[in-house]
Short mmCIF file of C-alpha atoms in Angstrom, two decimals:
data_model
loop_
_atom_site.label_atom_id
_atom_site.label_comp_id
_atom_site.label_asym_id
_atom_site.label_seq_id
_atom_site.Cartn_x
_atom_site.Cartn_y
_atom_site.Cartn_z
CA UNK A 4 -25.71 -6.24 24.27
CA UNK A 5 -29.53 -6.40 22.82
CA UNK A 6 -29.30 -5.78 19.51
CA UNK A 7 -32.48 -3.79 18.80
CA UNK A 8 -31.84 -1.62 21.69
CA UNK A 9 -28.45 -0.34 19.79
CA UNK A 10 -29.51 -0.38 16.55
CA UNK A 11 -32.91 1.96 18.15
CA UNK A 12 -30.31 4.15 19.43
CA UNK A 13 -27.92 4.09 16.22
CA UNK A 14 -31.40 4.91 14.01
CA UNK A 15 -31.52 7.93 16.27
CA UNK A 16 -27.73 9.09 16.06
CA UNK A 17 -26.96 8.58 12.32
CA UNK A 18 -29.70 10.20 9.74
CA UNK A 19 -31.27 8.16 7.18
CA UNK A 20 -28.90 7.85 4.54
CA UNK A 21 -26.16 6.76 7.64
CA UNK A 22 -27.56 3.71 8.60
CA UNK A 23 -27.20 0.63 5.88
CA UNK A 24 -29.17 -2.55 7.06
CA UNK A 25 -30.40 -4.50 4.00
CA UNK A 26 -28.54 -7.84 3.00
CA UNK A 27 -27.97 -6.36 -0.12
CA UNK A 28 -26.39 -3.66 0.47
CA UNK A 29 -24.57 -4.63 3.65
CA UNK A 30 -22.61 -7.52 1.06
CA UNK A 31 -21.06 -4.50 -0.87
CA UNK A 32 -19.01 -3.85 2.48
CA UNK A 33 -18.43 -7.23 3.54
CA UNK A 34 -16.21 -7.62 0.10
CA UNK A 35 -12.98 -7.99 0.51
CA UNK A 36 -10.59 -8.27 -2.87
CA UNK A 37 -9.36 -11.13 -2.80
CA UNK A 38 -12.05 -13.37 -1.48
CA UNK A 39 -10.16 -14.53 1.56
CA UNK A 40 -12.16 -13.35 4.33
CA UNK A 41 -16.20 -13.68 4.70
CA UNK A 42 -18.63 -12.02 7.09
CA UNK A 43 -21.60 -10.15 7.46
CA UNK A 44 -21.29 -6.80 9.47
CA UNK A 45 -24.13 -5.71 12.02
CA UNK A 46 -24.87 -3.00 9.99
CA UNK A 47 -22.87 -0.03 8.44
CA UNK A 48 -23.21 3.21 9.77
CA UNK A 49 -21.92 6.59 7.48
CA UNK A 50 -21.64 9.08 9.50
CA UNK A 51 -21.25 12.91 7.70
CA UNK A 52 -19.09 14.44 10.07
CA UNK A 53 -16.74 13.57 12.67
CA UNK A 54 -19.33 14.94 15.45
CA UNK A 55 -22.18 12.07 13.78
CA UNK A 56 -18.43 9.51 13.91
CA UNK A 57 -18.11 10.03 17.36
CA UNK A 58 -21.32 9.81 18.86
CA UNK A 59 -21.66 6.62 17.31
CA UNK A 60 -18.42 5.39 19.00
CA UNK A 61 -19.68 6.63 22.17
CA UNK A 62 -22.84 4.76 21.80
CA UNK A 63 -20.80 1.26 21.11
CA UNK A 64 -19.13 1.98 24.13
CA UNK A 65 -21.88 1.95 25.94
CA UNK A 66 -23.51 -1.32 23.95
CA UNK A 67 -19.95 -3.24 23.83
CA UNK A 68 -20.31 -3.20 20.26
CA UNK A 69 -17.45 -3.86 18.66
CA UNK A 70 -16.18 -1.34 15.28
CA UNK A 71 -14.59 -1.84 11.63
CA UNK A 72 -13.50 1.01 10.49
CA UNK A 73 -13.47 0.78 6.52
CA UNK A 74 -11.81 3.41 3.96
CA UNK A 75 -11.84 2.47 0.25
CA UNK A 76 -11.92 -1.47 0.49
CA UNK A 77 -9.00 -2.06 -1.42
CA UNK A 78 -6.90 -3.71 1.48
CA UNK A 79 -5.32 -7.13 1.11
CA UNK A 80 -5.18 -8.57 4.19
CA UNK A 81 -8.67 -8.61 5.74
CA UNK A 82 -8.30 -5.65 7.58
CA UNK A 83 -11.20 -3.96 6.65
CA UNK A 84 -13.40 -7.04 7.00
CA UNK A 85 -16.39 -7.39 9.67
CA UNK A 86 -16.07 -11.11 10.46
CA UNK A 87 -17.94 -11.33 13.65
CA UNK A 88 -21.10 -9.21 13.18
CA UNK A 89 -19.17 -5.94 14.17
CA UNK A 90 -20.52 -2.38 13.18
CA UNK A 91 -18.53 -1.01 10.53
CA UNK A 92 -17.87 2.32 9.69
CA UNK A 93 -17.67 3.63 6.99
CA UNK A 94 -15.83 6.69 6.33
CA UNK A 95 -17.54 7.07 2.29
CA UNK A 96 -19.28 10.05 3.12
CA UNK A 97 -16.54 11.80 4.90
CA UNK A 98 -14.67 13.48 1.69
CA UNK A 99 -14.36 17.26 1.78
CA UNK A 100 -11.37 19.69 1.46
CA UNK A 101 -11.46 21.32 4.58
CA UNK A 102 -9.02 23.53 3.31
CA UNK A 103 -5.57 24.13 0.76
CA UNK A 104 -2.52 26.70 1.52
CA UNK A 105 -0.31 26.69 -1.94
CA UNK A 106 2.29 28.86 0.76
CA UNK A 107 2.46 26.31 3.16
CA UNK A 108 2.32 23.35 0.90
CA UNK A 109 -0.31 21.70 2.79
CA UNK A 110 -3.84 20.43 2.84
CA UNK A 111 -6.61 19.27 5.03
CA UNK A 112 -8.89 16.51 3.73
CA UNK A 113 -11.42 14.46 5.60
CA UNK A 114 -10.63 10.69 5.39
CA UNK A 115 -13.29 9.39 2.59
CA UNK A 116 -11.76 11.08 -0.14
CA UNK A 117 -9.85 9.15 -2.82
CA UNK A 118 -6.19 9.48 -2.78
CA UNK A 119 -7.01 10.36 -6.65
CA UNK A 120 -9.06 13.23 -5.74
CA UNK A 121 -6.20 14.53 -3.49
CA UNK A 122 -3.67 14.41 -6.02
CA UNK A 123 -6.16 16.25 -8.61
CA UNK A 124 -6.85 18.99 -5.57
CA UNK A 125 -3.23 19.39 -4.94
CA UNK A 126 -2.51 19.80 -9.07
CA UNK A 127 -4.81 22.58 -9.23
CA UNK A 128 -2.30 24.66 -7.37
CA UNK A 129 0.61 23.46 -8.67
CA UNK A 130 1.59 21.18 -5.89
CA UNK A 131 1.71 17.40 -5.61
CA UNK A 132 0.66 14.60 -3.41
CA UNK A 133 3.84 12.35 -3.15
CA UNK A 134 1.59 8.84 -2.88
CA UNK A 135 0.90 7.29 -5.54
CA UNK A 136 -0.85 3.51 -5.63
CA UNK A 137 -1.98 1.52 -8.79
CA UNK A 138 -5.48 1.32 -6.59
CA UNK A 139 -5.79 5.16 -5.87
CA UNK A 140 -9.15 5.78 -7.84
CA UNK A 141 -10.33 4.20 -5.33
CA UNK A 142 -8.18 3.79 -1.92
CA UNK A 143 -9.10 6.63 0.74
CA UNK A 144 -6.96 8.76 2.37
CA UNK A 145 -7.36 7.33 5.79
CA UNK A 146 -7.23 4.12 4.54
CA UNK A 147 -3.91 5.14 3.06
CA UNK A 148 -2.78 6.76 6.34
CA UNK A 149 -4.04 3.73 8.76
CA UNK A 150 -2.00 1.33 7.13
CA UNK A 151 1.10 3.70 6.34
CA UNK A 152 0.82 2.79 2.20
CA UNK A 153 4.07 3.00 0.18
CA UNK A 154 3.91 2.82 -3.11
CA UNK A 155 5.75 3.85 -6.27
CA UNK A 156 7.74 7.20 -4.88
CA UNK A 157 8.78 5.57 -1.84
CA UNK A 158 12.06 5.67 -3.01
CA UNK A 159 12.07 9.88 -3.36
CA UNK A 160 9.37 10.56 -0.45
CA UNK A 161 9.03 8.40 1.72
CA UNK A 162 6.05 6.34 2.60
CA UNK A 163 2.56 8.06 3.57
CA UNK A 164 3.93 8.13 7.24
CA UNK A 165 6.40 10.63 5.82
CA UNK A 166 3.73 12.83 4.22
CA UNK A 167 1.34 13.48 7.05
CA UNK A 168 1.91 16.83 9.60
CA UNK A 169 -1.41 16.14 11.53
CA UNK A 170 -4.42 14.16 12.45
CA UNK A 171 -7.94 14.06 13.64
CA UNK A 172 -9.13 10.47 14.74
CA UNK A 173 -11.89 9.28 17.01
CA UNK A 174 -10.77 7.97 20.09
CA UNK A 175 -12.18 4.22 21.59
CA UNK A 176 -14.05 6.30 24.10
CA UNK A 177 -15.46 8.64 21.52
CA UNK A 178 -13.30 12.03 22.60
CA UNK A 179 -11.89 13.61 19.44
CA UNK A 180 -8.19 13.69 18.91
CA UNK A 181 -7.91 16.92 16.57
CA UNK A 182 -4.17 18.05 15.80
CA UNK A 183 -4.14 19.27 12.34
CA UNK A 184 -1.83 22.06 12.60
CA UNK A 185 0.52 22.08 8.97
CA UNK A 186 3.61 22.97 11.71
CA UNK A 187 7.05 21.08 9.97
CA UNK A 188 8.71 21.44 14.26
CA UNK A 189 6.50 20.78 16.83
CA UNK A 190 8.70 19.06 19.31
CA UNK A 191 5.62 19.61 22.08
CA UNK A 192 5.92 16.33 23.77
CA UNK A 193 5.01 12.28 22.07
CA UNK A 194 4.16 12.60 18.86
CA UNK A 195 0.93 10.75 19.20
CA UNK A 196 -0.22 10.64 15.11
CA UNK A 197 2.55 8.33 14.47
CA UNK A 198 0.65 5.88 16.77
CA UNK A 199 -2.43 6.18 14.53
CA UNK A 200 -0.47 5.93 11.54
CA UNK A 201 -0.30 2.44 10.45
CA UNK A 202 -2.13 1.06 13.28
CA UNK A 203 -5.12 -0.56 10.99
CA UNK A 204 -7.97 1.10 13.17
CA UNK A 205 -7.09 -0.95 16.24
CA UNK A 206 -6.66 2.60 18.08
CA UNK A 207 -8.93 4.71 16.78
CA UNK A 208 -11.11 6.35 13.34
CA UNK A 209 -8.85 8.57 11.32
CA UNK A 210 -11.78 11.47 10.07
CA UNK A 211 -9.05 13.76 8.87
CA UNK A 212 -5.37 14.59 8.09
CA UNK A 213 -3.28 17.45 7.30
CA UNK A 214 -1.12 16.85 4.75
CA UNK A 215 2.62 18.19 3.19
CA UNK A 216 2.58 18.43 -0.73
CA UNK A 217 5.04 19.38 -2.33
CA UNK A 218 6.08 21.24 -6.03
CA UNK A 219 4.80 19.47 -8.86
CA UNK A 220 7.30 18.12 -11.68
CA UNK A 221 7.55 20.03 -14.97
CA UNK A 222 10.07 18.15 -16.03
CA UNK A 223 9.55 14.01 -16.40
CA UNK A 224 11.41 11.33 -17.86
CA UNK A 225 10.38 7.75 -18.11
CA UNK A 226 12.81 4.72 -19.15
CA UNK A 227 12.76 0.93 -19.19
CA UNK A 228 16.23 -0.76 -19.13
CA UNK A 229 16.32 -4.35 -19.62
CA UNK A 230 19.41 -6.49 -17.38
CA UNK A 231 20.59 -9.73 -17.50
CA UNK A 232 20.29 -10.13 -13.13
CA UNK A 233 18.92 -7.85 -10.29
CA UNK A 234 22.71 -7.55 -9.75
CA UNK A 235 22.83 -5.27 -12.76
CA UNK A 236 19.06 -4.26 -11.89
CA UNK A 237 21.17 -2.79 -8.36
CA UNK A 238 23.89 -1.63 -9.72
CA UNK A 239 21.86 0.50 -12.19
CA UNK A 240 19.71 2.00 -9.38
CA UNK A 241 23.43 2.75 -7.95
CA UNK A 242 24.56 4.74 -11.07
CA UNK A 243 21.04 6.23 -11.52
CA UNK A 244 21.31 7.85 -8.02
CA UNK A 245 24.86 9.01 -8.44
CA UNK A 246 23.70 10.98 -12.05
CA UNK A 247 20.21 12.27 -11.10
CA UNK A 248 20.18 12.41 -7.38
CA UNK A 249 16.75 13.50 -5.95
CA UNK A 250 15.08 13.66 -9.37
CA UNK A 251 15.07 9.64 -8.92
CA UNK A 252 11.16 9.55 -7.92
CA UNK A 253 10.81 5.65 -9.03
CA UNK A 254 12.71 2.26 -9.64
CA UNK A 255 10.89 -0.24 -10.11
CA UNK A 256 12.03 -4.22 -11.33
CA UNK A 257 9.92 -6.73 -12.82
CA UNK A 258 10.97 -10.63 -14.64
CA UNK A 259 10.05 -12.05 -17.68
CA UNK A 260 7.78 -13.95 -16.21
CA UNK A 261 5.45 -10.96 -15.38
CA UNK A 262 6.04 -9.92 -18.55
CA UNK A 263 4.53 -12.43 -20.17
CA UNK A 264 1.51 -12.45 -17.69
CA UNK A 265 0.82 -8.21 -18.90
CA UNK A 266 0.92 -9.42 -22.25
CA UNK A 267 -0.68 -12.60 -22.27
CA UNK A 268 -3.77 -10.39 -20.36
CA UNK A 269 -4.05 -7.36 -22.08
CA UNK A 270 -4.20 -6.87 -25.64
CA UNK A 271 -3.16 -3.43 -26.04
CA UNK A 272 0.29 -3.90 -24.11
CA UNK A 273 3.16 -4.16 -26.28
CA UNK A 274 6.94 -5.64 -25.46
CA UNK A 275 9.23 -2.37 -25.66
CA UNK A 276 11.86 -4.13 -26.59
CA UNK A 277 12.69 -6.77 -29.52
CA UNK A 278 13.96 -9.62 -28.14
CA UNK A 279 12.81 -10.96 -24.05
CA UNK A 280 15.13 -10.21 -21.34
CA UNK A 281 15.45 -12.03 -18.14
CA UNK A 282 14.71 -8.70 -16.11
CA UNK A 283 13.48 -4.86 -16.61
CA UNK A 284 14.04 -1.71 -14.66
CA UNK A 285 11.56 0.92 -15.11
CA UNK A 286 12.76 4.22 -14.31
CA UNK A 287 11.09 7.60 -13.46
CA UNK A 288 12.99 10.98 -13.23
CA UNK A 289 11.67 14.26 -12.20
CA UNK A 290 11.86 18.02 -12.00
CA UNK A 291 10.48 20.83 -10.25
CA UNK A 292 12.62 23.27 -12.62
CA UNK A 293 11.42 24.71 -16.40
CA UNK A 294 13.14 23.24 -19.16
CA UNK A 295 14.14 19.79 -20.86
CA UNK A 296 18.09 19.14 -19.39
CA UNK A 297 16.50 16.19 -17.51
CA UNK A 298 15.36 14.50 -20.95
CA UNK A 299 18.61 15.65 -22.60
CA UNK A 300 20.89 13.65 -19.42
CA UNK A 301 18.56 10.97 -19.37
CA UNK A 302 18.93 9.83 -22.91
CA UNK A 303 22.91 10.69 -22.61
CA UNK A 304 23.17 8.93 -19.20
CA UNK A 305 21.03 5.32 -21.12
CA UNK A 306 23.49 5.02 -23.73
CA UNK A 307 26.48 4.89 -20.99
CA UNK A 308 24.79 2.63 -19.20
CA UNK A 309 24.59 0.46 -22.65
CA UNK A 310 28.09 0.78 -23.68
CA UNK A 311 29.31 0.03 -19.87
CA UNK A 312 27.24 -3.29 -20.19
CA UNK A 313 25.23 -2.31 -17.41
CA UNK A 314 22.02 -2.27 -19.54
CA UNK A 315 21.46 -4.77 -22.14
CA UNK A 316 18.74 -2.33 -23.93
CA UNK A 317 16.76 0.66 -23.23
CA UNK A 318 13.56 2.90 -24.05
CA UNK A 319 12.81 5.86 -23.44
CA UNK A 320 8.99 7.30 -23.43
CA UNK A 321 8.21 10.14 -25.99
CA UNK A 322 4.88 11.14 -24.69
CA UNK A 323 2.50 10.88 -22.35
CA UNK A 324 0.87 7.63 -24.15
CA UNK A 325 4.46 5.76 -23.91
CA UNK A 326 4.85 6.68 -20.32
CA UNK A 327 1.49 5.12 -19.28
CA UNK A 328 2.29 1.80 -21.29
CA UNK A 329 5.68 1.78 -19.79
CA UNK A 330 4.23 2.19 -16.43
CA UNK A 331 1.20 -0.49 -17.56
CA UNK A 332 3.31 -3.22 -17.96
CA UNK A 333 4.38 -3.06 -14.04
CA UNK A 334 1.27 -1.48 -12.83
CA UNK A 335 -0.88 -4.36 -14.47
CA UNK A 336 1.34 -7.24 -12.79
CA UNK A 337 -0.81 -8.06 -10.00
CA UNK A 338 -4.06 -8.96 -11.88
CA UNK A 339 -2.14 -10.42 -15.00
CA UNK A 340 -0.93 -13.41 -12.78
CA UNK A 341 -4.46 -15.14 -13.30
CA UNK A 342 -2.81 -16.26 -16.37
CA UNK A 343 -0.19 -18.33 -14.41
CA UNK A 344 -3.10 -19.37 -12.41
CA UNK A 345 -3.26 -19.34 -8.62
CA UNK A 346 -0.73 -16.97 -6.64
CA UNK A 347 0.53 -16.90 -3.10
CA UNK A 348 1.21 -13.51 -2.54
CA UNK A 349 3.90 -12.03 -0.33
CA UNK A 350 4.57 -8.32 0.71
CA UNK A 351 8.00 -8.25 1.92
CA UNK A 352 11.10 -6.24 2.42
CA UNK A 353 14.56 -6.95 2.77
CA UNK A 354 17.62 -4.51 2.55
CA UNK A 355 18.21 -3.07 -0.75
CA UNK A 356 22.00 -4.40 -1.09
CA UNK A 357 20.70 -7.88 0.17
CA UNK A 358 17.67 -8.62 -2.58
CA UNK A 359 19.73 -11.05 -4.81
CA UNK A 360 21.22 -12.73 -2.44
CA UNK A 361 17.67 -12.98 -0.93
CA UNK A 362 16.37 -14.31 -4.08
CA UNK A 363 19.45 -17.01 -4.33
CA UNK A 364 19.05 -18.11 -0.77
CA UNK A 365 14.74 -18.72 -1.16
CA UNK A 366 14.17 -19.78 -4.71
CA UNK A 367 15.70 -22.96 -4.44
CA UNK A 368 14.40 -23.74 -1.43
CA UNK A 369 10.95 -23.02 -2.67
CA UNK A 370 11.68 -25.23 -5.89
CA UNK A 371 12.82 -28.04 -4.15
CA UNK A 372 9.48 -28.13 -1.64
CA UNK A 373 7.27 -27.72 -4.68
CA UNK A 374 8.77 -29.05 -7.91
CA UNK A 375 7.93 -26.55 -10.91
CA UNK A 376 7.23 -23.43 -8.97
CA UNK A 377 6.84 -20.12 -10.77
CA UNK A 378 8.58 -17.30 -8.85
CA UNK A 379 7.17 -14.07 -10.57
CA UNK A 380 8.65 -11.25 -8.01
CA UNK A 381 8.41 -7.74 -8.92
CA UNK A 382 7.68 -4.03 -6.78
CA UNK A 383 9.88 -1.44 -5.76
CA UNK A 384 13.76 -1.99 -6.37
CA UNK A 385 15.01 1.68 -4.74
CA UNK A 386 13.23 0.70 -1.30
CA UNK A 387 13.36 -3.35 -0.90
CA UNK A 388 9.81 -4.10 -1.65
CA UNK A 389 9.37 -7.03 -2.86
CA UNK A 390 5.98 -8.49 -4.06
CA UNK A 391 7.28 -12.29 -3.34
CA UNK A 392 4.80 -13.80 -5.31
CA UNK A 393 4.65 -17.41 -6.67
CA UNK A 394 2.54 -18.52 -9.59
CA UNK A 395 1.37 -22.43 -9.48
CA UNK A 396 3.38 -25.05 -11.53
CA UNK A 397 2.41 -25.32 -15.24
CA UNK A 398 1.06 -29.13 -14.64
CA UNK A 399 -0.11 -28.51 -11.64
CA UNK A 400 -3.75 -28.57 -9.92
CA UNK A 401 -4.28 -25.60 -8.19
CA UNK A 402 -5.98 -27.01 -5.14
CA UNK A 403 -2.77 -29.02 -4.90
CA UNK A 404 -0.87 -25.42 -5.22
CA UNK A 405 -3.11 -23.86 -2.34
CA UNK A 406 -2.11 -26.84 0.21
CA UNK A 407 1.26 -25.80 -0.11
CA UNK A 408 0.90 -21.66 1.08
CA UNK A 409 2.00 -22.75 4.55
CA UNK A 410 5.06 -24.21 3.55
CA UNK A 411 6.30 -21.90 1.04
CA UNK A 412 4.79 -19.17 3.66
CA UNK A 413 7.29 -21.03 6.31
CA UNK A 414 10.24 -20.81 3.34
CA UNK A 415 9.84 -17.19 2.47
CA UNK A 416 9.07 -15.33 6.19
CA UNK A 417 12.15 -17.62 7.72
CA UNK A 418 14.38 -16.27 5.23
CA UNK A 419 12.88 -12.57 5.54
CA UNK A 420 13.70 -12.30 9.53
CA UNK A 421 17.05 -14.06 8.38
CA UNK A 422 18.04 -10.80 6.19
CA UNK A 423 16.40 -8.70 8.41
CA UNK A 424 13.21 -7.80 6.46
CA UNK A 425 9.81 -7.18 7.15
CA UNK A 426 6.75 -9.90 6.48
CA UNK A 427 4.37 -6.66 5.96
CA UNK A 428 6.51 -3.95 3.80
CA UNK A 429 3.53 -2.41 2.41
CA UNK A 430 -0.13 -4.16 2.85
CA UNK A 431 -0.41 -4.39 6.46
CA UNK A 432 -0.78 -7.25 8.70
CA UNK A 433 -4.37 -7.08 9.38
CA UNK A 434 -5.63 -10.95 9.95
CA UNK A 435 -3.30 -12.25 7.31
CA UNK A 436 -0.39 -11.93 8.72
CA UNK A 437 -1.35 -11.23 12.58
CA UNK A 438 -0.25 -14.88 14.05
CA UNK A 439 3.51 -14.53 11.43
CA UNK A 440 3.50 -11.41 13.87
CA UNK A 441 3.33 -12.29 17.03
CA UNK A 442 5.51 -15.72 16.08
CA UNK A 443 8.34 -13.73 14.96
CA UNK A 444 8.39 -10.48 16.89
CA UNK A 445 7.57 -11.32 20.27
CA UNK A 446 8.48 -8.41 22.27
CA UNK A 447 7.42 -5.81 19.59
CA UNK A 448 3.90 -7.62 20.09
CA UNK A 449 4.02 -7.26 23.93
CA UNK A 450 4.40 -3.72 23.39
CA UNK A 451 1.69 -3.19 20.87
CA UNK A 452 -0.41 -4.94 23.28
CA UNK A 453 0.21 -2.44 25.85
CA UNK A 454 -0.54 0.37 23.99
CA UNK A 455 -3.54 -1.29 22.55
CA UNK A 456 -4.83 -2.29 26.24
CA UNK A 457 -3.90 1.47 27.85
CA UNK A 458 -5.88 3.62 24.45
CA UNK A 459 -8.59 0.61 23.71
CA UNK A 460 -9.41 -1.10 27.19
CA UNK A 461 -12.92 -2.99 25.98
CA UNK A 462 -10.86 -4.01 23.06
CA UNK A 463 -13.84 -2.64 20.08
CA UNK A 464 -11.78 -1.59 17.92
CA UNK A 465 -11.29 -3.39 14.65
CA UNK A 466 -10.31 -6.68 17.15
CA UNK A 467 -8.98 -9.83 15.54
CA UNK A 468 -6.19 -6.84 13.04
CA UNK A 469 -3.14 -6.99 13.75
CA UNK A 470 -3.11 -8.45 17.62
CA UNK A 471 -5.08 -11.30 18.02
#
């Protein structure tokens, strides 16, 4: 490849405000959250529309130039990140409705916009987009899409997977695959968006989706019980789907531990409850239907749960102000654990039934490889998720902490394929977890690689994610 000759041709493809080239501003795109992964990119083209997106695949085809496709940079496991002077794309400028049926349910948004802006477009009508992520002020839809993101309604909807009824993507070999029909049955041979979805960009650009929505909630109801185990956190979830069936949008399950890292970190957080507790479920219930029976059972359904010892307390939120602190005290987890110092974070799954017995099998083994350990593991109790993540030891340094990742990696992703989990539930592989991958799934890797080779031959598209 000579590099002046492609970026020439780029200049001539992409109009001026499509083309980023100064340090300066080609640093904003080579951040990555968490600091983990560095690189400069080539350059960073922005194309406007997905006729601009694919000529400039068409031209790295041509140049061997290998692509990064980037959404909102809010990934955690580098990858979005350009790490061997790639050409990223960036899909910012990409962000229009293309169009919103209220009678179908449905929408079609280009893959720049925020998953914010998507639930505000879908409001306007009444409807709902059934995503939601603490990060989605500033996560993009195809960002959302090529990485399959869960989230907190998981448990009611389903992941984004679940939510999307078509696709337009840029192929390796710059063709455009456009099928964005809303249709609920199409049975018209392989359904070829689910290879998209999730897939990280090593197949292609996502440029635009058609998406279900579905009736937004007049009715809402949000609790926190506190439990003395995540036995009582399950069998809570248990008696919470047997009383409010589909209404059960969110359970999620946090220790004292995080507790104390939301308080400790943010002044205006309060403890709902008078006394600590070893663990809390927060709870959301809704309603498509007019009235206020869901509040009414709700508050009748927390005191059984008190007097049948299942609960050791409860709250229930009286406004909107209540709900948001309830849900601040889980949503605010994840940056509060600076205050235990350094974390090695793990996105993991296991079956629901199996999480304490999960927890009893790995935390010992983790505290007798390093003495003092500080398991803080929250997410999503009604789906398995577990954020497995482990704060340093009190009197510990935390360069001494950081040496030990691969063990405690070792402990925890043994003990995941042992239970029959997932090492990625919710963040991806991208280059984090890409060697755990092929290490513990061989054949599924064989086959990935076979797709991979047969849709991206020249292997330009976001390489090193995922497949190595």
């Amino acid at each position: 490849m000579d590099t002046m000759d492609f970026l020439t041709e780029l200049r001539a493809v992409v109009d001026a405000p499509g083309l980023v080239r100064a340090a300066d501003a080609l640093a904003h795109y080579a951040i990555e959250p968490r600091g983990r992964f560095h690189g400069v990119p080539l350059a960073v083209a922005r194309p406007a529309s997905t006729t601009m997106l694919a000529q400039v695949v068409r031209l790295c085809q041509r140049h061997h130039v290998a692509i990064v496709p980037q959404g909102g940079r809010t990934g955690l496991v580098g990858g979005g990140s350009a790490l061997n002077g790639e050409l990223v794309i960036s899909l910012e400028r990409l962000r229009a409705l293309r169009s919103i049926d209220p009678i179908d349910a449905s929408l079609v948004v280009e893959a720049g916009a925020t998953l914010a802006q998507v639930r505000t477009w879908a409001a306007e009508k009444g409807l709902r987009y059934p995503v939601s992520l603490a990060s989605e002020g500033t996560a993009s839809i195809g960002g959302t899409i090529a990485t399959n993101a869960g989230g907190n309604l998981t448990i009611r909807y389903g992941n984004t997977r679940q939510q999307v009824l078509g696709l337009e993507a840029v192929l390796p070999d710059g063709r455009v695959f456009s099928e964005l029909s809303p249709l609920r049955k199409d049975n018209s041979g392989y359904d070829l968006k689910q290879l998209l979805i999730g897939s990280e960009g090593t197949l292609g650009v996502i440029t635009a989706a058609c998406l279900r929505l579905v009736p937004a909630p007049r009715q809402d109801v949000t609790a926190m019980l506190a439990c003395e185990s995540l036995d009582a956190g399950l069998a809570l979830l248990e008696r919470l789907r047997a009383a409010f069936g589909e209404t059960l949008s969110a359970c999620e399950f946090m220790p004292r531990l995080a507790m104390d890292f939301v308080l400790a970190d943010q002044a205006s957080a309060r403890d709902p409850f008078e006394r600590p507790h070893p663990w809390y479920v927060l709870v959301q219930l809704e309603s498509s239907l007019v009235g206020d029976g869901l509040e009414r059972a709700a508050e009748s359904e927390l005191v059984g749960l008190i007097e049948r010892g299942l609960a050791i307390d409860g709250v229930v939120a009286e406004s909107d102000t209540q709900t948001d602190q309830l849900w601040q005290l889980r949503e605010g987890i994840s940056w509060a654990q600076k205050q235990g110092g350094v974390s090695l974070k793990h996105d993991i799954s296991v079956p629901v039934p199996r999480i304490p017995e999960f927890m009893t099998r790995v935390l010992p083994a983790l505290e007798g490889a390093v003495p003092g350990i500080r398991p803080c593991v929250f997410g999503h109790l009604g789906d398995g998720n577990l954020h497995f993540n482990l704060s340093q030891p009190e009197d510990g340094s935390a360069e001494a902490f950081r040496a030990t990742e691969p063990l405690c990696n070792r402990i925890v992703f043994d003990q995941v394929r042992d239970f029959g989990g997932s090492i990625a539930a919710e963040h991806g592989i991208g280059q984090l977890r890409r060697n755990e991958l092929a290490q513990g799934q061989p054949i599924k890797v064989d086959l990935m690689r076979r797709i991979k080779s047969a849709i991206d031959p020249h292997g330009l598209m976001n390489p090193g994610k995922v497949l190595d």
